[in-house]
Coordinates of C-alpha atoms in Angstrom, one line a residue:
M1 CA 0.0 0.0 0.0
P2 CA 1.5 3.4 -1.0
H3 CA 2.1 6.0 1.7
L4 CA 1.8 9.2 -0.3
L5 CA 0.6 11.3 2.5
N6 CA 1.7 12.0 6.1
Y7 CA -1.8 12.0 7.6
D8 CA -0.4 13.5 10.9
S9 CA 0.8 16.7 9.2
P10 CA -1.6 19.6 8.6
K11 CA 1.1 21.2 6.5
E12 CA 1.4 18.2 4.1
L13 CA -2.3 17.8 3.9
R14 CA -2.8 21.4 3.1
A15 CA 0.0 21.2 0.5
F16 CA -1.6 18.2 -1.1
L17 CA -5.0 19.9 -1.3
E18 CA -3.5 23.1 -2.7
Q19 CA -1.5 21.1 -5.3
R20 CA -4.8 19.5 -6.5
G21 CA -6.7 22.7 -6.3
L22 CA -9.0 21.2 -3.7
G23 CA -10.8 22.9 -0.8
M24 CA -12.6 21.5 2.3
R25 CA -16.3 21.5 1.8
K26 CA -18.4 22.5 4.8
K27 CA -21.5 21.0 3.4
H28 CA -19.8 17.5 3.6
G29 CA -18.5 18.1 7.1
Q30 CA -14.9 17.4 6.1
N31 CA -12.3 17.4 8.9
F32 CA -9.2 15.1 8.8
L33 CA -8.3 13.3 12.0
I34 CA -4.6 14.1 12.2
N35 CA -3.8 12.7 15.7
P36 CA -2.4 9.2 15.2
A37 CA -2.9 8.2 18.9
V38 CA -6.7 9.0 18.6
R39 CA -6.9 7.1 15.3
A40 CA -5.2 4.1 16.9
R41 CA -7.6 4.1 19.9
L42 CA -10.6 4.2 17.6
L43 CA -9.2 1.3 15.5
D44 CA -8.4 -0.7 18.7
A45 CA -12.0 -0.2 19.9
L46 CA -13.3 -2.0 16.8
E47 CA -11.5 -5.2 17.9
L48 CA -11.2 -6.4 14.4
R49 CA -9.9 -9.9 13.3
P50 CA -8.1 -10.4 10.0
G51 CA -10.6 -10.6 7.2
D52 CA -13.4 -8.8 9.0
R53 CA -15.6 -6.7 6.7
V54 CA -15.8 -3.0 7.5
W55 CA -17.8 -0.2 6.0
E56 CA -16.1 3.1 6.4
I57 CA -18.2 6.3 6.0
G58 CA -16.4 9.4 4.8
P59 CA -12.8 8.2 4.4
G60 CA -11.6 11.6 3.1
L61 CA -8.0 11.0 2.0
G62 CA -7.8 7.7 3.7
A63 CA -6.1 8.1 7.1
M64 CA -8.4 5.6 8.8
T65 CA -8.6 3.5 5.6
A66 CA -4.9 2.9 5.7
G67 CA -5.1 1.8 9.4
L68 CA -8.0 -0.6 8.7
L69 CA -6.1 -2.2 5.8
Q70 CA -3.0 -2.5 7.9
R71 CA -5.1 -4.5 10.3
D72 CA -6.1 -6.8 7.4
A73 CA -9.7 -5.7 7.3
R74 CA -11.7 -5.9 4.1
V75 CA -12.9 -2.3 3.6
T76 CA -15.8 -0.9 1.7
A77 CA -15.5 2.9 1.7
F78 CA -18.3 5.4 1.0
E79 CA -17.2 8.8 -0.2
I80 CA -19.3 11.6 -1.6
D81 CA -16.6 14.1 -2.7
P82 CA -15.5 13.3 -6.3
A83 CA -12.1 14.8 -5.7
F84 CA -11.5 12.6 -2.6
V85 CA -12.7 9.6 -4.6
K86 CA -10.0 10.3 -7.2
A87 CA -7.4 10.5 -4.5
L88 CA -8.6 7.3 -2.8
R89 CA -8.5 5.5 -6.1
E90 CA -4.9 6.6 -6.5
F91 CA -3.9 5.5 -3.0
F92 CA -5.8 2.2 -2.7
V93 CA -7.7 1.0 -5.8
D94 CA -4.7 0.7 -8.0
D95 CA -2.6 -1.4 -5.7
E96 CA -2.6 -4.8 -4.1
S97 CA -5.4 -3.8 -1.7
S98 CA -7.9 -3.6 -4.5
A99 CA -6.5 -6.5 -6.4
S100 CA -6.9 -8.8 -3.4
G101 CA -10.4 -7.6 -2.7
A102 CA -9.4 -5.9 0.5
F103 CA -10.6 -2.5 -0.6
S104 CA -13.6 -1.3 -2.6
L105 CA -15.0 2.2 -3.1
I106 CA -18.6 3.4 -3.5
E107 CA -19.0 7.0 -4.8
G108 CA -21.9 9.1 -3.8
D109 CA -24.2 10.0 -0.9
V110 CA -24.1 7.1 1.5
M111 CA -27.7 7.8 2.5
K112 CA -28.6 6.8 -1.1
T113 CA -26.0 4.1 -1.8
W114 CA -25.9 1.9 1.3
R115 CA -28.9 -0.2 0.5
N116 CA -27.5 -1.6 -2.7
A117 CA -24.2 -2.1 -0.9
A118 CA -26.0 -4.0 1.8
A119 CA -27.7 -6.3 -0.7
A120 CA -24.3 -7.1 -2.2
E121 CA -23.0 -8.2 1.2
N122 CA -25.5 -11.1 1.3
G123 CA -26.0 -10.9 5.1
Q124 CA -22.3 -11.2 6.0
E125 CA -21.1 -10.0 9.3
L126 CA -20.2 -6.3 9.1
F127 CA -18.4 -3.7 11.2
L128 CA -18.7 0.1 10.7
A129 CA -16.2 2.8 11.2
G130 CA -16.0 6.5 10.4
N131 CA -15.5 10.1 11.3
L132 CA -19.2 10.7 10.4
P133 CA -20.1 14.0 8.8
Y134 CA -21.8 16.1 11.4
N135 CA -24.7 17.0 9.1
I136 CA -25.8 13.4 8.6
A137 CA -24.5 11.4 11.5
A138 CA -27.7 11.0 13.5
A139 CA -29.9 10.6 10.4
L140 CA -27.6 7.9 8.9
L141 CA -27.4 5.8 12.1
A142 CA -31.2 6.1 12.6
D143 CA -31.7 5.0 9.0
F144 CA -29.5 1.9 9.5
I145 CA -31.4 0.9 12.6
E146 CA -35.0 1.5 11.3
K147 CA -34.2 -0.3 8.0
G148 CA -32.7 -3.3 9.9
Q149 CA -29.1 -2.9 8.8
F150 CA -27.2 -3.9 11.8
F151 CA -23.5 -4.1 12.4
T152 CA -21.6 -6.4 14.9
R153 CA -19.8 -3.3 16.2
L154 CA -19.6 0.3 15.2
V155 CA -16.9 2.8 16.3
V156 CA -17.7 6.3 15.0
T157 CA -16.7 9.8 15.7
V158 CA -19.5 12.3 16.0
Q159 CA -20.2 15.7 17.4
R160 CA -20.1 15.5 21.2
E161 CA -23.8 16.7 21.3
V162 CA -24.8 13.7 19.2
A163 CA -22.7 11.3 21.3
R164 CA -24.5 12.5 24.4
R165 CA -27.9 11.9 22.8
M166 CA -26.8 8.4 21.7
A167 CA -25.9 7.4 25.3
A168 CA -28.6 9.4 27.2
Q169 CA -30.8 7.7 29.8
P170 CA -34.5 8.3 30.5
G171 CA -35.2 11.6 32.3
S172 CA -32.0 13.4 31.1
S173 CA -32.2 16.5 28.9
D174 CA -30.3 14.7 26.1
Y175 CA -32.7 11.8 26.0
S176 CA -34.6 11.6 22.7
S177 CA -36.1 9.2 20.2
F178 CA -32.5 8.8 18.8
S179 CA -31.3 7.7 22.2
V180 CA -34.1 5.0 22.3
L181 CA -33.3 3.9 18.7
C182 CA -29.6 3.4 19.5
S183 CA -30.1 1.6 22.8
S184 CA -32.9 -0.6 21.3
V185 CA -30.3 -2.4 19.1
Y186 CA -26.9 -1.6 20.6
R187 CA -25.0 -1.4 23.9
V188 CA -23.7 2.2 23.6
T189 CA -20.3 3.0 25.1
P190 CA -19.0 6.6 24.9
L191 CA -15.3 6.8 24.2
A192 CA -12.9 9.7 24.7
V193 CA -13.8 13.3 23.9
I194 CA -11.7 14.5 20.9
K195 CA -10.7 18.2 21.0
P196 CA -10.7 20.3 17.8
A197 CA -6.9 20.3 17.7
A198 CA -7.0 16.7 16.7
F199 CA -8.5 17.6 13.3
Y200 CA -7.5 19.6 10.3
P201 CA -9.1 21.9 9.8
P202 CA -10.2 22.1 13.4
P203 CA -14.0 22.1 13.8
H204 CA -15.8 24.6 16.1
V205 CA -17.0 22.0 18.5
D206 CA -15.7 19.0 20.4
S207 CA -16.1 15.5 19.0
Q208 CA -16.4 12.2 20.7
G209 CA -15.9 8.5 19.8
V210 CA -18.7 6.1 20.4
R211 CA -18.7 2.3 20.4
L212 CA -21.9 0.4 19.7
D213 CA -22.1 -3.4 20.2
L214 CA -25.0 -5.3 18.8
L215 CA -27.4 -6.8 21.3
P216 CA -28.4 -10.4 21.1
A217 CA -31.3 -11.2 18.7
D218 CA -33.8 -11.7 21.5
R219 CA -33.1 -8.3 22.9
R220 CA -33.8 -6.8 19.4
A221 CA -37.1 -8.5 18.9
L222 CA -39.4 -5.4 19.1
P223 CA -43.1 -4.9 18.2
R224 CA -43.7 -3.5 14.7
L225 CA -45.2 -0.3 16.1
F226 CA -42.1 0.3 18.3
Y227 CA -40.2 2.8 16.1
P228 CA -43.2 4.7 14.9
L229 CA -44.6 4.9 18.4
V230 CA -41.2 6.2 19.8
R231 CA -41.1 8.9 17.1
G232 CA -44.7 9.8 17.7
L233 CA -44.4 10.2 21.4
F234 CA -41.2 12.2 21.3
S235 CA -42.7 14.6 18.8
S236 CA -44.4 16.2 21.9
R237 CA -42.0 15.1 24.7
R238 CA -43.3 17.6 27.3
K239 CA -46.9 16.4 27.0
T240 CA -48.3 13.5 29.0
V241 CA -48.0 10.0 27.6
K242 CA -51.8 9.9 27.6
N243 CA -52.1 12.8 25.2
T244 CA -49.3 11.9 22.9
L245 CA -50.3 8.2 22.8
S246 CA -53.9 9.2 22.1
A247 CA -52.8 11.1 19.1
F248 CA -50.6 8.3 17.9
A249 CA -53.3 5.7 18.4
A250 CA -55.8 7.7 16.5
S251 CA -53.4 7.7 13.5
V252 CA -53.1 3.9 13.4
I253 CA -56.4 2.7 14.7
I254 CA -59.0 1.3 12.3
E255 CA -61.7 4.0 11.7
G256 CA -64.7 3.5 13.9
K257 CA -63.2 0.8 16.0
M258 CA -62.6 3.0 19.1
S259 CA -61.2 6.4 19.9
G260 CA -57.5 7.1 20.1
T261 CA -58.0 8.1 23.7
D262 CA -59.7 4.8 24.7
A263 CA -57.0 2.8 22.9
A264 CA -54.3 4.8 24.7
L265 CA -55.8 4.4 28.1
E266 CA -56.2 0.7 27.6
A267 CA -52.6 0.3 26.5
L268 CA -51.4 2.3 29.4
R269 CA -53.5 0.2 31.8
R270 CA -52.1 -3.1 30.4
A271 CA -48.6 -1.8 30.5
G272 CA -49.0 -0.6 34.1
L273 CA -48.0 3.0 33.2
A274 CA -49.4 6.2 34.8
P275 CA -51.1 8.3 32.1
E276 CA -49.5 11.5 33.5
R277 CA -45.9 10.4 32.8
R278 CA -44.0 12.1 30.0
P279 CA -42.4 10.3 27.1
E280 CA -38.9 11.5 28.1
T281 CA -39.2 9.4 31.3
L282 CA -40.0 6.1 29.6
G283 CA -37.3 3.4 29.1
I284 CA -37.0 1.0 26.2
D285 CA -39.0 -1.8 27.9
E286 CA -41.8 0.6 28.6
F287 CA -41.9 1.8 25.0
A288 CA -41.9 -1.8 23.9
A289 CA -44.7 -2.8 26.2
L290 CA -46.9 0.1 25.0
A291 CA -46.2 -0.8 21.4
A292 CA -47.1 -4.4 22.0
F293 CA -50.3 -3.8 23.8
L294 CA -51.4 -1.1 21.3
E295 CA -50.9 -3.6 18.6
E296 CA -53.1 -6.1 20.4
I297 CA -55.8 -3.5 20.8
V298 CA -55.7 -2.0 17.4
F299 CA -55.0 -5.1 15.2
D300 CA -56.3 -8.0 17.2
G301 CA -59.4 -6.6 18.8
R302 CA -58.4 -7.5 22.3

């Protein structure tokens, strides 16, 4: 594998970009992780074995890509910037990494391309890594979860605010539908806070690494209304569960069967939850119970 760049040197990265007439694009959230110790800790947290398949989101010029390949991972990289795609092809596609099948590159918006890539994986075990673009991090992770694309382990760098939401517990100010989504499928472990100086160019906010480990299949067996219900209840998180659940129930109930309020009160009764509680205080098991009982009431007539 060629080592054309010193990924630890802002000076060399800047010179490379200037030589190619390239600039960093804010709309893509581009910041290179130039601290080698931080990169090594993130790679270590993945706990990869030789031959493990890894999706890398937003490789940029390939600092983490090089580290993954050095650990004998098989990497599929998703990059939206055509200029970076060209550089990645020079660095990795035209050498033994590509010839051996250890590296492949998918150009375009990962939000639009990942489904076809997942179909090509044929259900193989996957890991995920990436310094996720700040503008899509939460939306992308939520899309993976809601569409059933699960990874054995993820180690990602996100804005610290997003990391707090991912790991938030019921009742905290950071707790949101995104918190519930993440912890419904993964064990979420916050890693070290990463200061702006670890990046080039330095962002205006702190970042943080987060590790997510896939829960056993029985822990991920959720009612079909679970995710819609969580989103619906958090749309008015300060209202009582009775009010938000009534509105949600009315949107899914068969017309004329019963009122949304009656369905909500019955679901709350069966789940043993007080109607005056607020959605932001409910844990995953309580959301799951509400979704399951509401399904019984709405769809099974019980």
